[in-house]
CSV table of C-alpha atoms and ligand atoms in Angstrom, one decimal:
chain,number,residue,atom,x,y,z
A,1,MET,CA,-87.2,52.2,39.3
A,2,VAL,CA,-84.2,51.6,41.5
A,3,ASN,CA,-81.5,49.6,39.7
A,4,PRO,CA,-79.5,46.9,41.5
A,5,PRO,CA,-75.9,48.0,42.2
A,6,LEU,CA,-73.5,48.0,39.3
A,7,ILE,CA,-69.9,46.9,39.7
A,8,LEU,CA,-67.2,47.8,37.2
A,9,ALA,CA,-64.8,44.9,36.8
A,10,SER,CA,-61.9,47.0,35.6
A,11,ALA,CA,-58.8,48.7,36.8
A,12,SER,CA,-58.9,51.1,33.9
A,13,PRO,CA,-59.7,54.7,34.8
A,14,ARG,CA,-60.8,55.3,31.2
A,15,ARG,CA,-63.5,52.7,31.5
A,16,ARG,CA,-64.9,54.4,34.6
A,17,GLU,CA,-64.7,57.8,32.9
A,18,LEU,CA,-66.4,56.5,29.7
A,19,LEU,CA,-69.2,54.9,31.8
A,20,GLY,CA,-69.7,58.3,33.5
A,21,ARG,CA,-70.3,59.9,30.1
A,22,ILE,CA,-73.5,57.9,29.8
A,23,GLY,CA,-74.6,58.8,33.3
A,24,ILE,CA,-73.5,55.6,35.1
A,25,GLU,CA,-71.6,55.7,38.3
A,26,PRO,CA,-70.5,52.2,39.5
A,27,LEU,CA,-71.1,51.4,43.1
A,28,ALA,CA,-67.7,49.7,43.3
A,29,ILE,CA,-64.7,48.9,41.2
A,30,ASN,CA,-63.6,45.3,41.4
A,31,ALA,CA,-60.8,44.7,39.0
A,32,ALA,CA,-60.6,41.1,37.8
A,33,ASP,CA,-57.2,39.4,37.6
A,34,ILE,CA,-57.5,36.8,34.9
A,35,ASP,CA,-55.1,34.9,32.7
A,36,GLU,CA,-55.0,36.9,29.5
A,37,THR,CA,-53.1,34.4,27.4
A,38,PRO,CA,-54.8,33.8,24.0
A,39,LEU,CA,-55.7,30.2,23.3
A,40,LYS,CA,-53.9,28.5,20.5
A,41,GLY,CA,-55.4,29.6,17.2
A,42,GLU,CA,-57.9,32.0,18.9
A,43,VAL,CA,-59.0,34.8,16.6
A,44,PRO,CA,-59.0,38.4,17.9
A,45,ARG,CA,-62.8,38.9,18.2
A,46,THR,CA,-63.3,35.6,20.0
A,47,TYR,CA,-60.5,36.4,22.3
A,48,ALA,CA,-61.8,39.9,23.2
A,49,VAL,CA,-65.3,38.6,24.0
A,50,ARG,CA,-63.9,35.7,26.1
A,51,MET,CA,-61.6,38.1,28.0
A,52,ALA,CA,-64.5,40.5,28.8
A,53,ARG,CA,-66.7,37.5,29.8
A,54,GLU,CA,-64.1,36.1,32.1
A,55,LYS,CA,-63.5,39.4,33.8
A,56,ALA,CA,-67.2,39.7,34.5
A,57,ILE,CA,-67.4,36.2,35.9
A,58,ALA,CA,-64.3,36.7,38.0
A,59,ALA,CA,-65.8,39.8,39.6
A,60,ALA,CA,-69.3,38.2,40.1
A,61,SER,CA,-71.2,39.5,43.0
A,62,SER,CA,-74.7,38.3,43.9
A,63,GLY,CA,-77.5,40.8,43.5
A,64,ALA,CA,-75.4,43.2,41.3
A,65,PHE,CA,-74.8,43.9,37.7
A,66,VAL,CA,-71.1,43.3,36.8
A,67,LEU,CA,-69.7,45.1,33.8
A,68,ALA,CA,-66.4,44.3,32.2
A,69,GLY,CA,-64.6,45.2,29.0
A,70,ASP,CA,-61.6,44.1,26.9
A,71,THR,CA,-59.9,45.9,24.1
A,72,VAL,CA,-57.7,44.1,21.5
A,73,VAL,CA,-55.7,45.6,18.7
A,74,ALA,CA,-55.4,43.2,15.8
A,75,CYS,CA,-53.4,43.2,12.6
A,76,GLY,CA,-55.0,40.5,10.5
A,77,ARG,CA,-55.3,37.5,12.8
A,78,ARG,CA,-52.4,38.7,14.9
A,79,ILE,CA,-53.3,40.0,18.4
A,80,LEU,CA,-50.9,42.9,19.3
A,81,PRO,CA,-49.7,42.9,22.9
A,82,LYS,CA,-50.4,45.5,25.6
A,83,ALA,CA,-47.2,47.6,25.5
A,84,GLU,CA,-45.4,47.4,28.8
A,85,ASP,CA,-42.0,48.5,27.5
A,86,GLU,CA,-40.6,50.8,24.8
A,87,ALA,CA,-39.4,48.0,22.5
A,88,THR,CA,-42.9,46.4,22.4
A,89,ALA,CA,-44.6,49.8,21.8
A,90,ARG,CA,-42.1,50.5,19.0
A,91,GLU,CA,-42.7,47.2,17.3
A,92,CYS,CA,-46.5,47.7,17.4
A,93,LEU,CA,-46.1,51.2,15.9
A,94,LYS,CA,-43.9,49.9,13.1
A,95,LEU,CA,-46.5,47.3,12.4
A,96,ILE,CA,-49.5,49.6,12.2
A,97,SER,CA,-47.7,52.4,10.4
A,98,GLY,CA,-49.5,53.3,7.2
A,99,ARG,CA,-51.9,50.4,7.2
A,100,ARG,CA,-55.3,49.6,8.5
A,101,HIS,CA,-55.7,47.6,11.7
A,102,ARG,CA,-58.8,46.6,13.7
A,103,VAL,CA,-59.7,47.4,17.3
A,104,LEU,CA,-62.0,44.8,18.9
A,105,SER,CA,-63.7,46.1,22.0
A,106,ALA,CA,-65.9,43.7,23.9
A,107,VAL,CA,-68.2,44.4,26.8
A,108,ALA,CA,-69.7,41.8,29.0
A,109,LEU,CA,-72.5,42.1,31.6
A,110,ARG,CA,-73.3,39.6,34.3
A,111,ALA,CA,-76.9,40.3,35.4
A,112,PRO,CA,-77.9,39.9,39.1
A,113,GLY,CA,-79.5,36.5,38.3
A,114,GLY,CA,-76.1,35.2,36.9
A,115,SER,CA,-76.9,35.4,33.2
A,116,LEU,CA,-74.1,36.7,30.9
A,117,HIS,CA,-74.5,38.9,27.9
A,118,GLU,CA,-71.9,40.4,25.5
A,119,ARG,CA,-71.5,42.8,22.7
A,120,LEU,CA,-68.6,43.5,20.4
A,121,SER,CA,-67.6,46.7,18.7
A,122,GLU,CA,-65.2,46.6,15.7
A,123,THR,CA,-63.3,49.7,14.6
A,124,ILE,CA,-60.9,50.1,11.7
A,125,VAL,CA,-58.1,52.5,12.3
A,126,ARG,CA,-55.5,53.8,9.8
A,127,PHE,CA,-52.4,55.6,11.0
A,128,LYS,CA,-50.3,57.7,8.6
A,129,CYS,CA,-47.0,56.3,7.5
A,130,LEU,CA,-44.9,57.0,10.6
A,131,SER,CA,-41.4,58.4,10.1
A,132,PRO,CA,-38.6,57.3,12.5
A,133,PRO,CA,-38.7,60.7,14.2
A,134,GLU,CA,-42.5,60.4,14.7
A,135,ILE,CA,-42.1,57.0,16.2
A,136,ASP,CA,-39.3,58.3,18.5
A,137,GLY,CA,-41.3,61.3,19.5
A,138,TYR,CA,-44.4,59.1,20.3
A,139,ILE,CA,-42.3,56.7,22.3
A,140,ALA,CA,-40.7,59.5,24.3
A,141,GLY,CA,-44.1,60.8,25.3
A,142,GLY,CA,-44.9,57.6,27.2
A,143,GLU,CA,-48.6,57.5,26.3
A,144,TRP,CA,-48.2,54.0,24.9
A,145,SER,CA,-47.7,52.5,28.4
A,146,GLY,CA,-50.2,49.7,29.2
A,147,LYS,CA,-52.2,50.3,26.0
A,148,ALA,CA,-53.2,47.6,23.6
A,149,GLY,CA,-51.3,48.1,20.3
A,150,GLY,CA,-48.9,50.6,21.9
A,151,TYR,CA,-51.0,53.8,21.4
A,152,ALA,CA,-53.8,55.7,23.0
A,153,ILE,CA,-56.3,57.4,20.6
A,154,GLN,CA,-57.4,59.7,23.5
A,155,GLY,CA,-53.9,61.4,23.4
A,156,SER,CA,-51.5,62.8,20.9
A,157,ALA,CA,-51.9,59.6,18.7
A,158,GLU,CA,-55.1,61.2,17.3
A,159,GLY,CA,-52.8,63.5,15.4
A,160,LEU,CA,-51.3,60.5,13.6
A,161,ILE,CA,-54.5,58.8,12.8
A,162,ALA,CA,-55.6,59.5,9.3
A,163,TRP,CA,-59.0,57.7,9.4
A,164,ILE,CA,-61.2,55.7,11.7
A,165,SER,CA,-64.4,53.8,11.0
A,166,GLY,CA,-66.4,52.6,14.0
A,167,SER,CA,-66.4,53.5,17.7
A,168,HIS,CA,-64.0,56.1,19.2
A,169,SER,CA,-65.1,55.1,22.8
A,170,GLY,CA,-64.5,51.4,21.8
A,171,VAL,CA,-60.9,52.1,20.8
A,172,MET,CA,-60.5,53.9,24.2
A,173,GLY,CA,-61.7,50.8,26.0
A,174,LEU,CA,-65.5,50.9,26.4
A,175,PRO,CA,-67.8,51.1,23.4
A,176,LEU,CA,-70.6,53.3,24.7
A,177,TYR,CA,-73.3,52.4,22.2
A,178,GLU,CA,-72.9,48.7,22.8
A,179,THR,CA,-72.6,49.2,26.6
A,180,ARG,CA,-75.8,51.2,26.7
A,181,SER,CA,-77.7,48.7,24.6
A,182,LEU,CA,-76.4,45.8,26.6
A,183,LEU,CA,-77.5,47.4,29.9
A,184,ALA,CA,-80.9,48.4,28.4
A,185,ALA,CA,-81.5,44.8,27.1
A,186,ALA,CA,-80.7,43.4,30.6
A,187,GLY,CA,-83.3,45.7,32.2
A,188,PHE,CA,-81.0,48.3,33.7
A,189,ASP,CA,-82.9,51.6,33.9
A,190,LEU,CA,-80.9,54.3,32.0
A,191,ALA,CA,-83.5,57.0,32.3
B,1,TTP,C1,-55.9,51.1,21.4
B,1,TTP,C2,-56.1,51.8,22.7
B,1,TTP,C3,-56.1,51.0,23.9
B,1,TTP,N1,-56.3,51.6,25.1
B,1,TTP,C4,-56.3,50.9,26.3
B,1,TTP,C5,-57.7,50.4,26.8
B,1,TTP,C6,-57.4,49.4,27.8
B,1,TTP,O1,-57.2,50.0,29.0
B,1,TTP,C7,-56.1,48.8,27.3
B,1,TTP,C8,-56.3,47.4,26.8
B,1,TTP,O2,-56.3,46.5,27.9
B,1,TTP,P1,-57.5,45.8,28.5
B,1,TTP,O3,-57.0,44.4,28.9
B,1,TTP,O4,-58.7,45.9,27.7
B,1,TTP,O5,-57.8,46.6,29.9
B,1,TTP,P2,-56.9,47.0,31.1
B,1,TTP,O6,-55.9,46.0,31.4
B,1,TTP,O7,-56.4,48.4,30.9
B,1,TTP,O8,-58.0,47.1,32.3
B,1,TTP,P3,-59.0,45.9,32.9
B,1,TTP,O9,-58.6,44.6,32.3
B,1,TTP,O10,-58.8,46.0,34.4
B,1,TTP,O11,-60.3,46.4,32.5
B,1,TTP,O12,-55.6,49.7,26.2
B,1,TTP,C9,-56.5,53.0,25.2
B,1,TTP,O13,-56.7,53.6,26.3
B,1,TTP,N2,-56.6,53.8,24.0
B,1,TTP,C10,-56.4,53.2,22.8
B,1,TTP,O14,-56.4,53.9,21.8
């Protein structure tokens, strides 16, 4: 069976790499530029799914599958920002130090006919209690840049993570189990 083309609606090189791990090479990358402001009172899981869905809709292309993802780090009901500067990254690390937080990673698929389907992965992560020198060292390394919650599990932060329950690929940005099952349910041939 020949699949319709698949477009990845993401500027994230990690999402492309993760997709490659399950043998899928997108025909094109069409990063969606959407308003990522959470709605008033919006809870993290609803927000993550809505963002993934809106990215898939924004990159819609007739006759193609469009895949999008969104990864949100949450402390209780609080949605942590994507760290774009050192001060934000530092604030996030102080908040998640020594306690559990959740990583909600949503994936949305727009099928060639226009129907939309989503899946959500939820992972619980616990960092060790971070000392001030550990926080300084992590900040100096710069791996936090552009990452939700101010860290990247795929880098040196893994040495600071005491425990994780859920999906490692989900924390990185694209939950592969959910992605595969979403594609299979929509009739994409993964053979
Ligand atoms: C927590 C965590 C997040 N991240 C990344 C994944 C996402 O790229 C980013 C969260 O932002 P997203 O808005 O999910 O994605 P993005 O802006 O990078 O890309 P696009 O919207 O174009 O698809 O944080 C990691 O790479 N590792 C981690 O451990």
